[in-house]
Each structure stands twice: as structure tokens, then as C-alpha cells.
Amino acid sequence: MALQRVCYDCGTRTTDLVARCECGEPLWLDTDSSSFDWDAVISVTNDEIRRAQRVLATDAGLSVEAASTAALAGTKQLVADGVLEESDDVAVVATGTGLKDASADAMPTHVTLTDVQQSLAEFVSKHSYPL
């Protein structure tokens, strides 16, 4: 069953993906209704989130906040559990910069221009993108 959204002001219920009710008040996910499928909710550990964050940084060159990588970690878990196939197309929304999450001990203490140039050259040699 689809998730229902409810307006706590007028009581309207809908499965439409709209942000506001016709009365103008916000719609909220109705987690108390019988339509909410708790089997669709999974949790991931902080370690799984950090691993997903590292994958996005090293494989895709994206530095995003930990909250965003929770969706990727959850997707990986769903593949491991057999809920999703590795060949399935899945969109994971990644927002927010990871710079605010970077821990001081994970960051190099000194980076030279030569280090950056070498890292870029290695990346380009591994990933050929048409211009």
C-alpha cells in the first residue's frame, strides 16, 4: 500500500506527493495509519554511512554530508538483502557538502600542488570522460 499523507489541520488524507493540503497547511507522512509499511523501513549503522561516504568520494568524486550517504548505505543493504538487484536503476539524492563532516584526523596535514596534480592525473587515467 502507498504511504498516506495527512493534514493535521483539516484531516485530509491523500497518497499524492504534494507538500500542502488544499487548505494550505502542510501534509505529513501518516506513520500511524494501517497503510504505513514498516517493513519498508531499514536502518544503517554509522560505519555503513561512512563507508558509503568514502565510496562517493573516491569513486564518484563527490563530497556529500553523512545524512545523504545514508540513502546509499541503505540501497547497498537492500541489494545485499536481495530486495534490490544490482542491475536495478536506483536514484539516490545526495545533498549538502561533506566538507563540514570531514574529521581532522581523516584529512592530510599537508597537501602540495604536485600531490593534487598527481591525484588528478590518476583519476583522469582511470576515468575517461568525453568533453
CSV table of N, CA and C in Angstrom, one decimal:
chain,number,residue,atom,x,y,z
A,1,MET,N,0.8,-1.2,0.0
A,1,MET,CA,0.0,0.0,0.0
A,1,MET,C,0.9,1.3,0.0
A,2,ALA,N,0.4,2.3,-0.6
A,2,ALA,CA,1.1,3.6,-0.7
A,2,ALA,C,1.1,4.3,0.7
A,3,LEU,N,2.1,5.1,0.9
A,3,LEU,CA,2.1,5.9,2.1
A,3,LEU,C,1.0,6.9,2.0
A,4,GLN,N,0.3,7.1,3.1
A,4,GLN,CA,-0.6,8.2,3.2
A,4,GLN,C,0.0,9.4,3.8
A,5,ARG,N,-0.5,10.6,3.3
A,5,ARG,CA,-0.1,11.9,3.9
A,5,ARG,C,-1.3,12.5,4.5
A,6,VAL,N,-1.2,13.1,5.7
A,6,VAL,CA,-2.3,13.6,6.4
A,6,VAL,C,-2.1,15.1,6.7
A,7,CYS,N,-3.2,15.9,6.7
A,7,CYS,CA,-3.2,17.3,7.1
A,7,CYS,C,-3.7,17.3,8.5
A,8,TYR,N,-2.9,17.7,9.5
A,8,TYR,CA,-3.4,17.6,10.9
A,8,TYR,C,-4.3,18.8,11.2
A,9,ASP,N,-4.5,19.7,10.2
A,9,ASP,CA,-5.4,20.9,10.4
A,9,ASP,C,-6.8,20.5,10.1
A,10,CYS,N,-7.0,19.9,8.9
A,10,CYS,CA,-8.4,19.6,8.4
A,10,CYS,C,-8.7,18.1,8.3
A,11,GLY,N,-7.6,17.3,8.5
A,11,GLY,CA,-7.8,15.8,8.5
A,11,GLY,C,-7.8,15.2,7.1
A,12,THR,N,-7.5,16.0,6.1
A,12,THR,CA,-7.5,15.4,4.7
A,12,THR,C,-6.4,14.3,4.7
A,13,ARG,N,-6.7,13.2,4.0
A,13,ARG,CA,-5.7,12.2,3.7
A,13,ARG,C,-5.5,12.0,2.2
A,14,THR,N,-4.3,11.7,1.8
A,14,THR,CA,-4.0,11.5,0.4
A,14,THR,C,-2.7,10.7,0.2
A,15,THR,N,-2.6,10.1,-0.9
A,15,THR,CA,-1.4,9.4,-1.3
A,15,THR,C,-0.6,10.2,-2.3
A,16,ASP,N,-1.2,11.4,-2.7
A,16,ASP,CA,-0.5,12.2,-3.6
A,16,ASP,C,0.8,12.8,-3.0
A,17,LEU,N,1.8,13.0,-3.9
A,17,LEU,CA,3.1,13.5,-3.4
A,17,LEU,C,3.1,15.0,-3.5
A,18,VAL,N,2.3,15.7,-2.7
A,18,VAL,CA,2.2,17.1,-2.6
A,18,VAL,C,2.6,17.6,-1.3
A,19,ALA,N,3.1,18.8,-1.2
A,19,ALA,CA,3.6,19.3,0.1
A,19,ALA,C,2.5,19.9,0.9
A,20,ARG,N,1.5,20.5,0.3
A,20,ARG,CA,0.4,21.2,1.1
A,20,ARG,C,-0.9,20.7,0.7
A,21,CYS,N,-1.8,20.7,1.7
A,21,CYS,CA,-3.2,20.4,1.6
A,21,CYS,C,-3.9,21.5,0.8
A,22,GLU,N,-5.1,21.2,0.3
A,22,GLU,CA,-5.9,22.2,-0.3
A,22,GLU,C,-6.2,23.4,0.6
A,23,CYS,N,-6.2,23.1,1.9
A,23,CYS,CA,-6.5,24.2,2.9
A,23,CYS,C,-5.3,25.1,3.2
A,24,GLY,N,-4.1,24.7,2.6
A,24,GLY,CA,-2.9,25.5,2.7
A,24,GLY,C,-1.9,25.0,3.7
A,25,GLU,N,-2.4,24.0,4.6
A,25,GLU,CA,-1.5,23.5,5.6
A,25,GLU,C,-0.6,22.4,5.1
A,26,PRO,N,0.6,22.2,5.7
A,26,PRO,CA,1.5,21.1,5.2
A,26,PRO,C,0.9,19.7,5.4
A,27,LEU,N,1.3,18.8,4.6
A,27,LEU,CA,0.9,17.4,4.7
A,27,LEU,C,2.1,16.6,5.3
A,28,TRP,N,1.8,15.7,6.2
A,28,TRP,CA,2.8,15.0,6.9
A,28,TRP,C,2.6,13.5,6.6
A,29,LEU,N,3.7,12.7,6.6
A,29,LEU,CA,3.5,11.3,6.4
A,29,LEU,C,2.7,10.7,7.6
A,30,ASP,N,1.8,9.9,7.3
A,30,ASP,CA,0.9,9.3,8.4
A,30,ASP,C,1.5,8.0,8.8
A,31,THR,N,2.4,8.0,9.7
A,31,THR,CA,3.0,6.7,10.2
A,31,THR,C,2.1,5.9,11.1
A,32,ASP,N,1.0,6.5,11.5
A,32,ASP,CA,0.1,5.8,12.4
A,32,ASP,C,-1.0,5.0,11.6
A,33,SER,N,-1.1,5.3,10.3
A,33,SER,CA,-2.2,4.6,9.6
A,33,SER,C,-1.8,3.2,9.3
A,34,SER,N,-2.8,2.4,9.0
A,34,SER,CA,-2.5,1.0,8.6
A,34,SER,C,-1.9,0.9,7.2
A,35,SER,N,-1.8,2.0,6.5
A,35,SER,CA,-1.2,2.0,5.2
A,35,SER,C,0.3,2.1,5.3
A,36,PHE,N,0.9,2.4,6.4
A,36,PHE,CA,2.3,2.5,6.5
A,36,PHE,C,3.0,1.2,6.6
A,37,ASP,N,3.9,0.9,5.7
A,37,ASP,CA,4.5,-0.4,5.7
A,37,ASP,C,5.9,-0.3,6.4
A,38,TRP,N,5.9,-0.7,7.7
A,38,TRP,CA,7.1,-0.7,8.5
A,38,TRP,C,8.2,-1.6,8.0
A,39,ASP,N,7.8,-2.6,7.2
A,39,ASP,CA,8.8,-3.5,6.6
A,39,ASP,C,9.6,-2.8,5.5
A,40,ALA,N,9.2,-1.6,5.1
A,40,ALA,CA,9.9,-0.8,4.1
A,40,ALA,C,10.9,0.1,4.7
A,41,VAL,N,11.0,0.1,6.1
A,41,VAL,CA,11.9,1.0,6.8
A,41,VAL,C,13.1,0.1,7.2
A,42,ILE,N,14.3,0.6,6.9
A,42,ILE,CA,15.5,-0.1,7.3
A,42,ILE,C,16.4,0.9,8.0
A,43,SER,N,17.4,0.4,8.7
A,43,SER,CA,18.3,1.3,9.4
A,43,SER,C,19.7,0.9,9.0
A,44,VAL,N,20.6,1.8,9.0
A,44,VAL,CA,22.0,1.6,8.7
A,44,VAL,C,22.9,2.1,9.8
A,45,THR,N,24.1,1.5,10.0
A,45,THR,CA,25.0,2.0,11.0
A,45,THR,C,25.8,3.2,10.6
A,46,ASN,N,26.4,3.8,11.6
A,46,ASN,CA,27.3,4.9,11.2
A,46,ASN,C,28.5,4.4,10.4
A,47,ASP,N,29.0,3.2,10.7
A,47,ASP,CA,30.1,2.7,9.9
A,47,ASP,C,29.7,2.5,8.4
A,48,GLU,N,28.5,2.0,8.2
A,48,GLU,CA,28.0,1.8,6.8
A,48,GLU,C,27.8,3.2,6.1
A,49,ILE,N,27.4,4.2,6.9
A,49,ILE,CA,27.2,5.5,6.3
A,49,ILE,C,28.6,6.1,5.9
A,50,ARG,N,29.6,5.9,6.8
A,50,ARG,CA,31.0,6.4,6.5
A,50,ARG,C,31.6,5.7,5.3
A,51,ARG,N,31.3,4.3,5.2
A,51,ARG,CA,31.8,3.6,4.0
A,51,ARG,C,31.2,4.1,2.7
A,52,ALA,N,29.9,4.4,2.8
A,52,ALA,CA,29.2,4.9,1.6
A,52,ALA,C,29.7,6.3,1.3
A,53,GLN,N,30.0,7.1,2.3
A,53,GLN,CA,30.5,8.4,2.0
A,53,GLN,C,31.9,8.3,1.4
A,54,ARG,N,32.7,7.4,1.8
A,54,ARG,CA,34.0,7.2,1.2
A,54,ARG,C,33.9,6.7,-0.2
A,55,VAL,N,32.9,5.8,-0.5
A,55,VAL,CA,32.7,5.3,-1.9
A,55,VAL,C,32.4,6.5,-2.8
A,56,LEU,N,31.5,7.4,-2.4
A,56,LEU,CA,31.1,8.5,-3.2
A,56,LEU,C,32.3,9.4,-3.4
A,57,ALA,N,33.1,9.6,-2.4
A,57,ALA,CA,34.3,10.5,-2.5
A,57,ALA,C,35.3,9.9,-3.5
A,58,THR,N,35.6,8.6,-3.3
A,58,THR,CA,36.7,8.0,-4.1
A,58,THR,C,36.3,7.6,-5.5
A,59,ASP,N,35.1,7.1,-5.6
A,59,ASP,CA,34.6,6.5,-6.9
A,59,ASP,C,33.9,7.6,-7.8
A,60,ALA,N,33.3,8.5,-7.2
A,60,ALA,CA,32.5,9.5,-7.9
A,60,ALA,C,33.0,10.9,-7.8
A,61,GLY,N,34.0,11.1,-6.9
A,61,GLY,CA,34.5,12.5,-6.7
A,61,GLY,C,33.5,13.4,-6.0
A,62,LEU,N,32.5,12.9,-5.3
A,62,LEU,CA,31.5,13.7,-4.6
A,62,LEU,C,31.8,13.7,-3.1
A,63,SER,N,31.8,14.9,-2.5
A,63,SER,CA,31.9,15.1,-1.1
A,63,SER,C,30.6,15.6,-0.6
A,64,VAL,N,29.8,14.6,0.0
A,64,VAL,CA,28.5,15.0,0.5
A,64,VAL,C,28.3,14.7,2.0
A,65,GLU,N,27.4,15.3,2.6
A,65,GLU,CA,27.2,15.1,4.1
A,65,GLU,C,26.7,13.6,4.4
A,66,ALA,N,27.0,13.2,5.6
A,66,ALA,CA,26.7,11.9,6.0
A,66,ALA,C,25.2,11.5,5.9
A,67,ALA,N,24.3,12.5,6.1
A,67,ALA,CA,22.9,12.2,6.0
A,67,ALA,C,22.5,11.8,4.6
A,68,SER,N,23.2,12.4,3.6
A,68,SER,CA,22.9,12.0,2.2
A,68,SER,C,23.4,10.6,1.9
A,69,THR,N,24.5,10.2,2.5
A,69,THR,CA,25.1,8.9,2.2
A,69,THR,C,24.3,7.8,2.9
A,70,ALA,N,23.5,8.1,3.8
A,70,ALA,CA,22.6,7.1,4.5
A,70,ALA,C,21.7,6.4,3.5
A,71,ALA,N,21.3,7.2,2.5
A,71,ALA,CA,20.4,6.6,1.4
A,71,ALA,C,21.2,5.6,0.6
A,72,LEU,N,22.5,5.9,0.3
A,72,LEU,CA,23.3,5.0,-0.5
A,72,LEU,C,23.6,3.8,0.4
A,73,ALA,N,23.9,3.9,1.6
A,73,ALA,CA,24.2,2.8,2.5
A,73,ALA,C,22.9,1.9,2.6
A,74,GLY,N,21.8,2.5,2.7
A,74,GLY,CA,20.5,1.8,2.7
A,74,GLY,C,20.3,1.0,1.4
A,75,THR,N,20.6,1.6,0.3
A,75,THR,CA,20.5,1.0,-1.0
A,75,THR,C,21.4,-0.2,-1.1
A,76,LYS,N,22.6,-0.1,-0.6
A,76,LYS,CA,23.6,-1.2,-0.6
A,76,LYS,C,23.1,-2.3,0.3
A,77,GLN,N,22.5,-2.0,1.4
A,77,GLN,CA,21.9,-3.0,2.3
A,77,GLN,C,20.7,-3.7,1.6
A,78,LEU,N,19.9,-3.0,0.9
A,78,LEU,CA,18.8,-3.6,0.2
A,78,LEU,C,19.2,-4.6,-0.9
A,79,VAL,N,20.4,-4.2,-1.6
A,79,VAL,CA,20.9,-5.1,-2.6
A,79,VAL,C,21.5,-6.4,-1.9
A,80,ALA,N,22.2,-6.2,-0.8
A,80,ALA,CA,22.7,-7.3,0.0
A,80,ALA,C,21.6,-8.2,0.5
A,81,ASP,N,20.5,-7.7,0.9
A,81,ASP,CA,19.3,-8.4,1.4
A,81,ASP,C,18.5,-9.1,0.3
A,82,GLY,N,18.8,-8.7,-1.0
A,82,GLY,CA,18.1,-9.3,-2.1
A,82,GLY,C,16.8,-8.6,-2.4
A,83,VAL,N,16.5,-7.5,-1.8
A,83,VAL,CA,15.3,-6.7,-2.1
A,83,VAL,C,15.5,-6.0,-3.4
A,84,LEU,N,16.7,-5.5,-3.7
A,84,LEU,CA,17.0,-4.9,-5.0
A,84,LEU,C,18.1,-5.8,-5.7
A,85,GLU,N,18.0,-5.7,-7.0
A,85,GLU,CA,19.0,-6.4,-7.8
A,85,GLU,C,20.2,-5.4,-8.1
A,86,GLU,N,21.4,-5.9,-8.3
A,86,GLU,CA,22.5,-5.0,-8.6
A,86,GLU,C,22.2,-4.3,-9.9
A,87,SER,N,21.4,-4.9,-10.8
A,87,SER,CA,21.1,-4.3,-12.1
A,87,SER,C,20.0,-3.3,-12.1
A,88,ASP,N,19.3,-3.2,-10.9
A,88,ASP,CA,18.2,-2.2,-10.8
A,88,ASP,C,18.7,-0.8,-10.9
A,89,ASP,N,17.9,0.1,-11.5
A,89,ASP,CA,18.2,1.5,-11.6
A,89,ASP,C,17.6,2.2,-10.3
A,90,VAL,N,18.5,2.8,-9.6
A,90,VAL,CA,18.0,3.5,-8.3
A,90,VAL,C,18.6,4.9,-8.3
A,91,ALA,N,17.8,5.9,-8.0
A,91,ALA,CA,18.3,7.2,-7.8
A,91,ALA,C,18.4,7.5,-6.3
A,92,VAL,N,19.6,7.9,-5.9
A,92,VAL,CA,19.9,8.3,-4.6
A,92,VAL,C,20.2,9.8,-4.5
A,93,VAL,N,19.4,10.6,-3.8
A,93,VAL,CA,19.6,12.0,-3.8
A,93,VAL,C,20.7,12.3,-2.8
A,94,ALA,N,21.7,13.0,-3.2
A,94,ALA,CA,22.9,13.4,-2.4
A,94,ALA,C,22.9,14.9,-2.3
A,95,THR,N,22.8,15.5,-1.1
A,95,THR,CA,22.8,16.9,-1.0
A,95,THR,C,23.8,17.3,0.1
A,96,GLY,N,24.1,18.6,0.2
A,96,GLY,CA,24.9,19.1,1.3
A,96,GLY,C,26.4,18.7,1.1
A,97,THR,N,27.2,19.6,1.5
A,97,THR,CA,28.7,19.4,1.3
A,97,THR,C,29.2,18.5,2.4
A,98,GLY,N,30.2,17.7,2.1
A,98,GLY,CA,30.8,16.8,3.0
A,98,GLY,C,31.9,17.5,3.8
A,99,LEU,N,32.2,18.7,3.4
A,99,LEU,CA,33.4,19.4,4.0
A,99,LEU,C,33.1,19.7,5.5
A,100,LYS,N,31.9,19.9,5.9
A,100,LYS,CA,31.6,20.2,7.3
A,100,LYS,C,31.7,18.9,8.1
A,101,ASP,N,31.6,17.7,7.4
A,101,ASP,CA,31.7,16.4,8.2
A,101,ASP,C,33.1,15.9,8.2
A,102,ALA,N,34.0,16.5,7.5
A,102,ALA,CA,35.4,15.9,7.4
A,102,ALA,C,36.0,16.0,8.8
A,103,SER,N,36.5,14.9,9.3
A,103,SER,CA,37.2,14.9,10.5
A,103,SER,C,38.6,15.3,10.3
A,104,ALA,N,39.2,15.9,11.3
A,104,ALA,CA,40.6,16.4,11.2
A,104,ALA,C,41.6,15.3,11.0
A,105,ASP,N,41.3,14.1,11.7
A,105,ASP,CA,42.3,13.0,11.6
A,105,ASP,C,42.2,12.3,10.2
A,106,ALA,N,41.1,12.5,9.5
A,106,ALA,CA,41.0,11.9,8.2
A,106,ALA,C,41.6,12.8,7.0
A,107,MET,N,41.9,14.0,7.4
A,107,MET,CA,42.4,15.0,6.4
A,107,MET,C,43.9,15.0,6.4
A,108,PRO,N,44.6,15.0,5.2
A,108,PRO,CA,46.0,15.1,5.2
A,108,PRO,C,46.5,16.4,5.9
A,109,THR,N,47.6,16.4,6.5
A,109,THR,CA,48.1,17.5,7.2
A,109,THR,C,48.7,18.5,6.3
A,110,HIS,N,49.3,18.0,5.1
A,110,HIS,CA,49.9,18.9,4.2
A,110,HIS,C,49.7,18.4,2.8
A,111,VAL,N,49.2,19.2,1.9
A,111,VAL,CA,49.0,18.8,0.5
A,111,VAL,C,49.7,19.8,-0.4
A,112,THR,N,50.5,19.3,-1.3
A,112,THR,CA,51.2,20.2,-2.2
A,112,THR,C,50.4,20.2,-3.6
A,113,LEU,N,50.7,21.2,-4.4
A,113,LEU,CA,50.2,21.3,-5.7
A,113,LEU,C,50.5,20.0,-6.5
A,114,THR,N,51.7,19.5,-6.3
A,114,THR,CA,52.2,18.3,-7.0
A,114,THR,C,51.3,17.1,-6.6
A,115,ASP,N,50.9,17.0,-5.3
A,115,ASP,CA,50.0,16.0,-4.9
A,115,ASP,C,48.7,16.1,-5.6
A,116,VAL,N,48.2,17.3,-5.7
A,116,VAL,CA,46.9,17.5,-6.3
A,116,VAL,C,47.0,17.1,-7.8
A,117,GLN,N,48.0,17.5,-8.5
A,117,GLN,CA,48.2,17.2,-9.9
A,117,GLN,C,48.3,15.7,-10.1
A,118,GLN,N,49.0,15.1,-9.2
A,118,GLN,CA,49.2,13.6,-9.4
A,118,GLN,C,47.9,12.9,-9.2
A,119,SER,N,47.1,13.3,-8.2
A,119,SER,CA,45.8,12.7,-7.9
A,119,SER,C,44.9,12.9,-9.1
A,120,LEU,N,44.9,14.1,-9.6
A,120,LEU,CA,44.0,14.4,-10.8
A,120,LEU,C,44.4,13.5,-12.0
A,121,ALA,N,45.7,13.4,-12.2
A,121,ALA,CA,46.2,12.6,-13.3
A,121,ALA,C,45.8,11.2,-13.2
A,122,GLU,N,45.9,10.6,-12.0
A,122,GLU,CA,45.5,9.2,-11.7
A,122,GLU,C,44.0,9.1,-11.9
A,123,PHE,N,43.2,10.0,-11.5
A,123,PHE,CA,41.8,10.0,-11.7
A,123,PHE,C,41.4,10.0,-13.2
A,124,VAL,N,42.0,10.9,-13.9
A,124,VAL,CA,41.7,11.0,-15.3
A,124,VAL,C,42.1,9.8,-16.1
A,125,SER,N,43.3,9.2,-15.7
A,125,SER,CA,43.7,8.0,-16.4
A,125,SER,C,42.7,6.8,-16.1
A,126,LYS,N,42.0,6.8,-15.0
A,126,LYS,CA,41.1,5.7,-14.7
A,126,LYS,C,39.7,6.0,-15.3
A,127,HIS,N,39.3,7.2,-15.4
A,127,HIS,CA,38.0,7.6,-15.9
A,127,HIS,C,38.1,8.5,-17.1
A,128,SER,N,37.8,7.9,-18.2
A,128,SER,CA,37.9,8.7,-19.5
A,128,SER,C,36.5,9.3,-19.8
A,129,TYR,N,36.4,10.6,-19.7
A,129,TYR,CA,35.1,11.3,-20.0
A,129,TYR,C,35.2,12.1,-21.2
A,130,PRO,N,34.3,12.0,-22.2
A,130,PRO,CA,34.3,12.8,-23.4
A,130,PRO,C,34.0,14.2,-23.0
A,131,LEU,N,34.6,15.2,-23.6
A,131,LEU,CA,34.4,16.6,-23.4
A,131,LEU,C,33.3,17.1,-24.3
